[in-house]
Coordinates of C-alpha atoms in Angstrom, one line a residue:
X1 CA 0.0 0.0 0.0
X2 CA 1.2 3.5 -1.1
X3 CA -1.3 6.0 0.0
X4 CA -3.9 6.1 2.8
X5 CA -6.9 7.7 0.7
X6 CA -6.8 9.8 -2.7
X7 CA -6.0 12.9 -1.0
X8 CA -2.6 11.2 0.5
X9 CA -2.3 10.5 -3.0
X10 CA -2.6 13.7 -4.6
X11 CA -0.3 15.3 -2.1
X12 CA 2.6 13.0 -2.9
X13 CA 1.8 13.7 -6.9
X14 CA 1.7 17.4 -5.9
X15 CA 5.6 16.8 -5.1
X16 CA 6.7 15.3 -8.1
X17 CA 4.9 18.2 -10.1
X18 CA 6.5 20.7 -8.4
X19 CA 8.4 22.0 -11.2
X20 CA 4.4 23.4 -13.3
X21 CA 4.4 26.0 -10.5
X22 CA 4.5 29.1 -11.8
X23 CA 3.1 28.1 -15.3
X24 CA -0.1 28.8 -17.0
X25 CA -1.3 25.3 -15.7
X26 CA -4.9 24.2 -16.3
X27 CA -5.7 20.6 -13.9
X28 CA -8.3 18.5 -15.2
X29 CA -9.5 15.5 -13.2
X30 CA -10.9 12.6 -14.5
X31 CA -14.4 11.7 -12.7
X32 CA -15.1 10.1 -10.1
X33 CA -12.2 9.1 -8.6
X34 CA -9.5 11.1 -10.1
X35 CA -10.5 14.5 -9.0
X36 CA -10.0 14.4 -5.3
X37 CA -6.4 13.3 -6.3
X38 CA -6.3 16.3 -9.0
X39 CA -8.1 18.8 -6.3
X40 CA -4.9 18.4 -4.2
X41 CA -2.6 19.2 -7.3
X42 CA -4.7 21.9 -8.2
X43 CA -4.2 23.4 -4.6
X44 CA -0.2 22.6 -4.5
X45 CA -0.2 24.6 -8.1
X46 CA -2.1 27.4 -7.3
X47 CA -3.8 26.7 -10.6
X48 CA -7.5 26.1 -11.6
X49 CA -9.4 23.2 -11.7
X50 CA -12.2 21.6 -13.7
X51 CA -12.8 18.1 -14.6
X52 CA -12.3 16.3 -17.9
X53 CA -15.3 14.4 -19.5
X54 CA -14.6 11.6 -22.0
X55 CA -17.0 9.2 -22.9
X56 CA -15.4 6.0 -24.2
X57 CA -17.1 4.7 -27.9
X58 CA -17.1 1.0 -27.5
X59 CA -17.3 -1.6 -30.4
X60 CA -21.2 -2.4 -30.1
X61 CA -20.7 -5.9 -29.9
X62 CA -17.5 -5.8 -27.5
X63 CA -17.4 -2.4 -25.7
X64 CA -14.6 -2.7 -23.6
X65 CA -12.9 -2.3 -27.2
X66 CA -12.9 1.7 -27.9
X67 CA -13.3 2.7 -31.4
X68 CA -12.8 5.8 -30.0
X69 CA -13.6 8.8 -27.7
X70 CA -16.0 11.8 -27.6
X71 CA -15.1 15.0 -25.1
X72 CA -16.8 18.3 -24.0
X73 CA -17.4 21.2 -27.1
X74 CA -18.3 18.5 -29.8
X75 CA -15.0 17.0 -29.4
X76 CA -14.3 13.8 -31.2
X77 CA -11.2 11.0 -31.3
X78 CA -11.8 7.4 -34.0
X79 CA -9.7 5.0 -33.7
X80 CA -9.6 4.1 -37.7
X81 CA -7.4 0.8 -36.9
X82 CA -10.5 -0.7 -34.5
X83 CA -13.1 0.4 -36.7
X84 CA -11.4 -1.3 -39.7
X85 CA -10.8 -4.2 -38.3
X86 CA -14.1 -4.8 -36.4
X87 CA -16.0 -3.1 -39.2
X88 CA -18.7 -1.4 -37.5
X89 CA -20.8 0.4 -39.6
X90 CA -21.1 4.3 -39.5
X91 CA -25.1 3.8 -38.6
X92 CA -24.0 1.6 -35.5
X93 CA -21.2 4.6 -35.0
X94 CA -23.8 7.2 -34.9
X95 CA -26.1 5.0 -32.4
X96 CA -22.9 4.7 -29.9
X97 CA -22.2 8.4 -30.7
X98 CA -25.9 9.9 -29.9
X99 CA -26.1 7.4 -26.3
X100 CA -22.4 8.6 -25.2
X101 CA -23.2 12.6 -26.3
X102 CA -26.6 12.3 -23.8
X103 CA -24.5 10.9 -20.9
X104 CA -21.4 13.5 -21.3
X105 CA -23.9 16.3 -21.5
X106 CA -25.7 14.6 -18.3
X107 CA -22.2 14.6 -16.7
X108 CA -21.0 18.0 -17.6
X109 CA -25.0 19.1 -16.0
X110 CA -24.2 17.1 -12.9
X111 CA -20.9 18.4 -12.4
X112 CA -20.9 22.0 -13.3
X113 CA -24.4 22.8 -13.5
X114 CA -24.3 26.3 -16.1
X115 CA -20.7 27.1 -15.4
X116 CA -18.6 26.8 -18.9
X117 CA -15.6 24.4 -19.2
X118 CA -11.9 26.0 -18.2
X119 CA -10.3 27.3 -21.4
X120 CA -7.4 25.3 -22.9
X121 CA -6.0 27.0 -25.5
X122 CA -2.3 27.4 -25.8
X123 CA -2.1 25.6 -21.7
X124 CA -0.1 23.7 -19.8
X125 CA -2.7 21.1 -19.2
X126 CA -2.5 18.4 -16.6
X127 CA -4.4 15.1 -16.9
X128 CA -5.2 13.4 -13.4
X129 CA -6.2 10.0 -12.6
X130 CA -6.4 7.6 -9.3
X131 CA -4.1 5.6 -11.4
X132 CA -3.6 4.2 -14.6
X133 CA -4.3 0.2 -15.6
X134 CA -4.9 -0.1 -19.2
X135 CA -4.8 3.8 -19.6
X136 CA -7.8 4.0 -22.5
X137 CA -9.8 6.3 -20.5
X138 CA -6.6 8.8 -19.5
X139 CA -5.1 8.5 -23.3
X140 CA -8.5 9.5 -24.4
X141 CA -8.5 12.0 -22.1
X142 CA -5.0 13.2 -23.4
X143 CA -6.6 13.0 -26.8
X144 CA -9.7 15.1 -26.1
X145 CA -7.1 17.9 -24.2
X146 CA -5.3 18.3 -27.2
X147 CA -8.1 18.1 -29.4
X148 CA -9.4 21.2 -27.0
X149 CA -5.8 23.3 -27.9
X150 CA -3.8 22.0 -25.5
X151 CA -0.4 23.8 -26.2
X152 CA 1.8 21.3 -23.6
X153 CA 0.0 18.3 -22.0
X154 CA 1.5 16.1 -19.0
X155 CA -0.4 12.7 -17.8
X156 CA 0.1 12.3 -14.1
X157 CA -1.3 9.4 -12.1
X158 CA -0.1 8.2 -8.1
X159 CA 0.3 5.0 -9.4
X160 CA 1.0 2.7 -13.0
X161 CA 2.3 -0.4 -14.1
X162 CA 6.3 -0.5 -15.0
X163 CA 6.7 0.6 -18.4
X164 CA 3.5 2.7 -18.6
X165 CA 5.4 5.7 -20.3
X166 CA 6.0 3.3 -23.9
X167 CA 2.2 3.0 -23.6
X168 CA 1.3 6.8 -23.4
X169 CA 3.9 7.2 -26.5
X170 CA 2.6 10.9 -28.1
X171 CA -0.6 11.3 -26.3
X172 CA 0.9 13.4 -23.5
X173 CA 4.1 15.7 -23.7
X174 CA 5.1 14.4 -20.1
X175 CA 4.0 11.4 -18.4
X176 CA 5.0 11.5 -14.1
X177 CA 3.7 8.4 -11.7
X178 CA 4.6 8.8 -8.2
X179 CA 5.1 4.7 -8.0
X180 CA 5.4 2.1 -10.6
X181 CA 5.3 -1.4 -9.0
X182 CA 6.4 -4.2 -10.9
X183 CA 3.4 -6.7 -9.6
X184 CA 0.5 -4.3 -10.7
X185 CA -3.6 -5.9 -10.4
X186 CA -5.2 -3.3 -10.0
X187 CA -5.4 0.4 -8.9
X188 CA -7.2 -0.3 -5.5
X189 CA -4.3 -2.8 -4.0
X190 CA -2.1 0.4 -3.6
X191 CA -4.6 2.3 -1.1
X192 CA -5.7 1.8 2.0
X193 CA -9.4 3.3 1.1
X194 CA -10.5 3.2 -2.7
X195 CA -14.2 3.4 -1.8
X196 CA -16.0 4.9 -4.7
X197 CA -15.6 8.9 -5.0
X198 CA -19.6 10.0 -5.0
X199 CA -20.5 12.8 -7.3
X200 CA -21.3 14.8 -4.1
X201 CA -17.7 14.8 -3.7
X202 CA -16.6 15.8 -7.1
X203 CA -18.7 18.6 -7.2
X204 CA -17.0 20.0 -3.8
X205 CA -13.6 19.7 -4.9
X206 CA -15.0 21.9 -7.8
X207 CA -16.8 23.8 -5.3
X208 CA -13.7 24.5 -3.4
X209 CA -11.2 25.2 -6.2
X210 CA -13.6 28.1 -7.7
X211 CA -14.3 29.5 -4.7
X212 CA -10.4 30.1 -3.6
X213 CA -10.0 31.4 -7.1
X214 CA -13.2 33.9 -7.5
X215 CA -13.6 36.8 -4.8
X216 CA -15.9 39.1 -5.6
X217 CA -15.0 42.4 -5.5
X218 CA -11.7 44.8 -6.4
X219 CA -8.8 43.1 -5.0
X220 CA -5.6 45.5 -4.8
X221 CA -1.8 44.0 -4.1
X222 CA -0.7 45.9 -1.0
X223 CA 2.6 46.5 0.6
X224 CA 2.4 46.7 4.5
X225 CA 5.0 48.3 6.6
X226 CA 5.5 47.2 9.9
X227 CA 8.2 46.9 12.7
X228 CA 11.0 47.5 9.9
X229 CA 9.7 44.8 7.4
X230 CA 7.4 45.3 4.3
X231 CA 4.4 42.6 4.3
X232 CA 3.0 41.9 1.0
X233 CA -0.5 41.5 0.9
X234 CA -4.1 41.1 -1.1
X235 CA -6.7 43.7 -0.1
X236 CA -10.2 43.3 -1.4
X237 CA -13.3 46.0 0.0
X238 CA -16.5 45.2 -2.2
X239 CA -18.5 48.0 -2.7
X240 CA -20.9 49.5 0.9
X241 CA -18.6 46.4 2.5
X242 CA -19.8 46.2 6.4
X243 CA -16.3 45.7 7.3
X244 CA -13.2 43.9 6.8
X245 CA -11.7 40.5 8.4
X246 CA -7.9 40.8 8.5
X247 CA -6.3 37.0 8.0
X248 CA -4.1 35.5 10.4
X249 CA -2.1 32.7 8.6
X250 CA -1.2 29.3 10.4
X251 CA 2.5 27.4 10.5
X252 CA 3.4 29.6 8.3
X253 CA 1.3 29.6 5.2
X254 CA 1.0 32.9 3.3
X255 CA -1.7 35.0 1.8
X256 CA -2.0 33.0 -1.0
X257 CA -3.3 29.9 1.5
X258 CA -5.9 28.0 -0.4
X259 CA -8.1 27.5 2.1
X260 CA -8.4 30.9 3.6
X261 CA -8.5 32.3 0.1
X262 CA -11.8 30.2 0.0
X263 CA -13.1 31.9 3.5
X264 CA -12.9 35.1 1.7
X265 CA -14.2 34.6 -1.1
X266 CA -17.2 33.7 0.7
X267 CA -16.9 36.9 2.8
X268 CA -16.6 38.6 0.1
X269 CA -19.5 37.8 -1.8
X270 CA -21.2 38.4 1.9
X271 CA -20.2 42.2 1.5
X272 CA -17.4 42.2 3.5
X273 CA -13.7 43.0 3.0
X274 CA -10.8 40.8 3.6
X275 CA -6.9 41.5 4.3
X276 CA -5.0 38.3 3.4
X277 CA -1.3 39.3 4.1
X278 CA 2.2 37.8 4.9
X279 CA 2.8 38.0 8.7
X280 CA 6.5 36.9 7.6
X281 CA 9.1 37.6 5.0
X282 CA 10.0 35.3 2.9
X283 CA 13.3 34.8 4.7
X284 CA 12.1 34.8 7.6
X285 CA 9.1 31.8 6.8
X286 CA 11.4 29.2 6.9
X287 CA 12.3 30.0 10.4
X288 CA 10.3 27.7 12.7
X289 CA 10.5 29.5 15.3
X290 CA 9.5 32.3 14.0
X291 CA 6.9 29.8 12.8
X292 CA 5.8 29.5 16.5
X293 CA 6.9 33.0 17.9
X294 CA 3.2 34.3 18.8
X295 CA 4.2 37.6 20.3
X296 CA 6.0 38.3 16.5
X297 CA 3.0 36.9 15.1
X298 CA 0.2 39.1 17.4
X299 CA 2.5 42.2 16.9
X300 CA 3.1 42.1 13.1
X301 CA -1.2 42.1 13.2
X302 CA -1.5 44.8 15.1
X303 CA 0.5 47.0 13.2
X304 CA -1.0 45.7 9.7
X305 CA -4.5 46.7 11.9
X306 CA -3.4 50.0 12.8
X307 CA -2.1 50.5 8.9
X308 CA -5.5 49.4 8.0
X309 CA -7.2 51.5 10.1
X310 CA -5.5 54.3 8.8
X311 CA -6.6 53.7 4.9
X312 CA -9.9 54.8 2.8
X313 CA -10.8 51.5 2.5
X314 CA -10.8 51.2 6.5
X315 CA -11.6 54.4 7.2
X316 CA -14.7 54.2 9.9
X317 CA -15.6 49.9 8.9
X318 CA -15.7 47.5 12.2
X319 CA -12.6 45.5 11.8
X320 CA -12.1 41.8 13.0
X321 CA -9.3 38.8 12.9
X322 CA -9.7 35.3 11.4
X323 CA -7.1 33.2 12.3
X324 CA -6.2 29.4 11.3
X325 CA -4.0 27.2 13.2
X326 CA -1.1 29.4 15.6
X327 CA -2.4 32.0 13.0
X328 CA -5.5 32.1 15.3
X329 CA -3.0 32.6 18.9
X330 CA -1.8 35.8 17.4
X331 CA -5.6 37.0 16.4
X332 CA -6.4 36.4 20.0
X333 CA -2.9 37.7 21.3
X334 CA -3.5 40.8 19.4
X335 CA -7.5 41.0 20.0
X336 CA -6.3 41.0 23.9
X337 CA -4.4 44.3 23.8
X338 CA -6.9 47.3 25.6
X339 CA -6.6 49.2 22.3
X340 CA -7.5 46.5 19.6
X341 CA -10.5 47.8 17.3
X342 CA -11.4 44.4 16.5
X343 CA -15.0 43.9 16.3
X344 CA -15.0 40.0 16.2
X345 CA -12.7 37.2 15.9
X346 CA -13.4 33.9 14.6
X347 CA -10.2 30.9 14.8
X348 CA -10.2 27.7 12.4
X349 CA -8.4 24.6 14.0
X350 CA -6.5 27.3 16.0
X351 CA -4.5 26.9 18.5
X352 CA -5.8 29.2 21.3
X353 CA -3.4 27.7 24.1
X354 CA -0.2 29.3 22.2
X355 CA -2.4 32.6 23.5
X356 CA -1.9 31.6 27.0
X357 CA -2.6 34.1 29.9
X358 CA -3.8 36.9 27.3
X359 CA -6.7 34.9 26.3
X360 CA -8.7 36.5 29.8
X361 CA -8.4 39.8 28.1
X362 CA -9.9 39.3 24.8
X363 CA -12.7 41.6 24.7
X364 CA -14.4 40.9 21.3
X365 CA -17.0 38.2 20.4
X366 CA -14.9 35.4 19.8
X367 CA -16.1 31.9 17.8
X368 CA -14.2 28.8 17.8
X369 CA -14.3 26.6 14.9
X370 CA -12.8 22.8 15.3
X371 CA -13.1 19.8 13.4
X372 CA -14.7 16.6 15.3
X373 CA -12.3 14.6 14.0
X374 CA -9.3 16.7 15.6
X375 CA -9.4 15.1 19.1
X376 CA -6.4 17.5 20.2
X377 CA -7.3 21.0 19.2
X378 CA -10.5 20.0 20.2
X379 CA -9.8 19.9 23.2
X380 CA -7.2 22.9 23.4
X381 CA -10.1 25.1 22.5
X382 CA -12.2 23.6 25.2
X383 CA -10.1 24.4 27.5
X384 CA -9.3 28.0 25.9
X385 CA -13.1 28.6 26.0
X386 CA -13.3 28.3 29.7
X387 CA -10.6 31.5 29.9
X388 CA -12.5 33.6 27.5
X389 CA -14.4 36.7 29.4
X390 CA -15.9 37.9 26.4
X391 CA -18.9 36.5 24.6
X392 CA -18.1 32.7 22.9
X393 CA -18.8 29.9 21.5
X394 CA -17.8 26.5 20.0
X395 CA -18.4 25.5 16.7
X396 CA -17.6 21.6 16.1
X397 CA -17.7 20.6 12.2
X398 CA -18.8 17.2 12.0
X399 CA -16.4 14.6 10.7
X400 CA -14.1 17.4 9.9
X401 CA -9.8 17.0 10.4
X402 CA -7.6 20.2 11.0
X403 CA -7.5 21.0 7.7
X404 CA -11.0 20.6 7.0
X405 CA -10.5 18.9 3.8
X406 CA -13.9 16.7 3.9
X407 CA -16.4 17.6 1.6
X408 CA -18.5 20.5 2.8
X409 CA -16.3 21.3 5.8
X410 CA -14.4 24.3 4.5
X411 CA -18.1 25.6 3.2
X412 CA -19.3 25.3 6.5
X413 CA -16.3 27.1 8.2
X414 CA -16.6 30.0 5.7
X415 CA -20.6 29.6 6.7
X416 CA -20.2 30.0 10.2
X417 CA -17.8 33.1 10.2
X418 CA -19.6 35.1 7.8
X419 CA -22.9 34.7 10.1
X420 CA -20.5 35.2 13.4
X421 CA -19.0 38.8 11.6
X422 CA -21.9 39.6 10.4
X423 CA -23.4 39.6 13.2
X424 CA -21.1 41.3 15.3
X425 CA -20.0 44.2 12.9
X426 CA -20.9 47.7 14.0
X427 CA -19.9 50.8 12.7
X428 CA -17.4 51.8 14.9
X429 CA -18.5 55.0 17.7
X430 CA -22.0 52.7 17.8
X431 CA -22.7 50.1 20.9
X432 CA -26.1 48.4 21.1
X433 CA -28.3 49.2 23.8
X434 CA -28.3 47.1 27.1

């Protein structure tokens, strides 16, 4: 066994594609079980993702034989060899044709509902399956991507059989398998769960990816200046936003974290601004301690606050911290001092104990968000929530990990803060009656 679950599998073919970053990279997965595995590339790229539908044309009378392949946009592949030889007619063609069109037009409904297809043209496009047996369906695929205007096209699968590159031969520019066994059955042998990917899940991974990449409103690049370092950061204020949620950034992520890109773009298209920003340089990220150095952390927010503050887009708009993992110690660190502005502070799988003794003198609403499957922080924020003096509460996500990867999780994260801000955003100078 090489990988616990398709998302242990994507993450380990996330490393070996290491070197797309940076390109104009398109990643298509191949339903069902190929896009949770191309969801995690997709992330590891920064790059979008969509799915790739291809519809096998099997011989009428033996239709694990393709004659050929249709795709998306009227896309079509023959295989002249396999129809010469088996001699189908073109009126049995054009019945196999018409049955696969219906279901790849069902499919593209199901999946994407009225959203169009990711352009192609003149992309870096990469291919992602669960694994590759025969490889029919994936060199299809390949065929249907190029077909599409594919400029550059690699084929990347956790898993194939020795020798699977000879097989691929033109159909993809680059082929990359994270392991290729010698004794090779089938896909499932190599993971420890290869139950069946339901469509529910497909259409979250899509979910996901979009909303990371969409935020609604005009996002500005910003350069921060705080305690002798510049911190870059993305600034978005839609327009008549009722404030904006400055991001605290766990173990060292950046502002271009996937996940809390998501959360705002869900604040976002709630009316409210977000700050996603650097809290270190990148020299200093690779410092652990740093990493883990909360007072650095709490301070660097505070001043990006204050700078904020002093902006148009700030200018008189409740404020408030979201913080992820330690990310969320230095919201609450910073949300403790006597002068904070903030408003209203939600933490994601944070760890609130790193706050320690400053967690009594939070004053703002404060909502704790934990996955039920993350025994440990679970319990730290348990504990943390019996310190708090302000108004709390615990939010437990079902099923959910620390990174909140399970289908639906991150939604409901993003759910629960935007209701918790919204909520607890005032215009500043204005306190509700007693």
């Amino acid at each position: 066994m090489f990988f616990s679950d398709r998302t242990d599998a994507g993450r380990q073919l996330a490393a070996r594609l290491d070197h797309l970053k940076g390109h104009d990279v398109v990643v298509l997965g191949l339903p069902r079980g190929g896009v949770p595995v191309a969801a995690e590339v997709a992330e590891a790229l920064d790059a979008p993702l969509d799915i790739c539908l291809v519809r096998k044309l099997g011989v009428p009378h033996q239709p694990e034989l393709a004659m050929g392949a249709l795709g998306e946009g009227g896309v079509r592949v023959l295989n002249e060899r396999v129809l010469r030889e088996t001699r189908v007619s073109d009126r049995d063609l054009a019945a196999v044709e018409e049955r696969e069109h219906a279901e790849l037009d069902q499919r593209a409904r199901r999946y994407r509902g009225a959203r169009p297809s990711v352009p192609l043209d003149g992309r870096t496009v990469v291919v992602v399956d669960d694994g590759l047996a025969t490889g029919a369906t994936a060199l299809a695929a390949c065929r249907v991507v190029r077909a599409r205007g594919a400029a550059r096209i690699v084929l990347a699968v956790p898993v194939a059989p020795r020798g699977w590159t000879t097989r691929v031969g033109d159909d993809a520019d680059e082929a990359v398998s994270v392991h290729t066994p010698d004794l090779f059955f089938a896909i499932g042998q190599f993971y420890g769960d290869f139950s069946q990917t339901p469509d529910a899940e497909v259409i979250a991974c899509l979910e996901r990816s979009r909303a990371a990449r969409e935020p609604v409103g005009q996002g500005t690049d910003v350069r921060i200046p705080v305690s002798g370092v510049t911190l870059g950061g993305r600034l978005t204020v839609p327009g008549g936003a009722g404030g904006v949620v400055l991001f605290a950034h766990g173990s060292g992520s950046s502002r271009h974290s996937p996940r809390n890109r998501a959360v705002a773009g869900v604040l976002n298209r709630a009316g409210l601004g977000t700050l996603l920003f650097d809290l270190l340089t990148e020299e200093e990220a690779g410092d652990r301690e740093r990493v883990f150095d909360t007072p650095l952390l709490a301070g660097r927010l505070a001043g990006a606050t204050e700078w904020l503050a002093g902006r148009p887009e700030g200018t008189g708009l409740p404020l408030g911290y979201f913080g992820a993992s330690t990310g969320a110690a230095a919201a609450l660190w910073a949300a403790a001092d006597p002068a904070s502005p903030v408003s209203a502070v939600v933490s994601r799988g944070g760890r609130p104990d790193l706050a320690a003794e400053h967690l009594a003198g939070v004053r703002a609403p404060t909502l704790l968000v934990v996955g039920g499957a993350d025994p440990m922080v679970l319990d730290l924020n348990r504990r943390a929530l019996a310190l708090l003096r302000c108004e709390n509460r615990l939010a437990v996500v079902g099923g959910a990990g620390h990174l909140f990867e399970e289908p639906g999780a991150l939604e409901e994260v993003a759910d629960l803060a935007t209701s918790w801000f919204a909520e607890h955003f005032r215009p500043r100078g204005i306190s509700t009656p007693s």
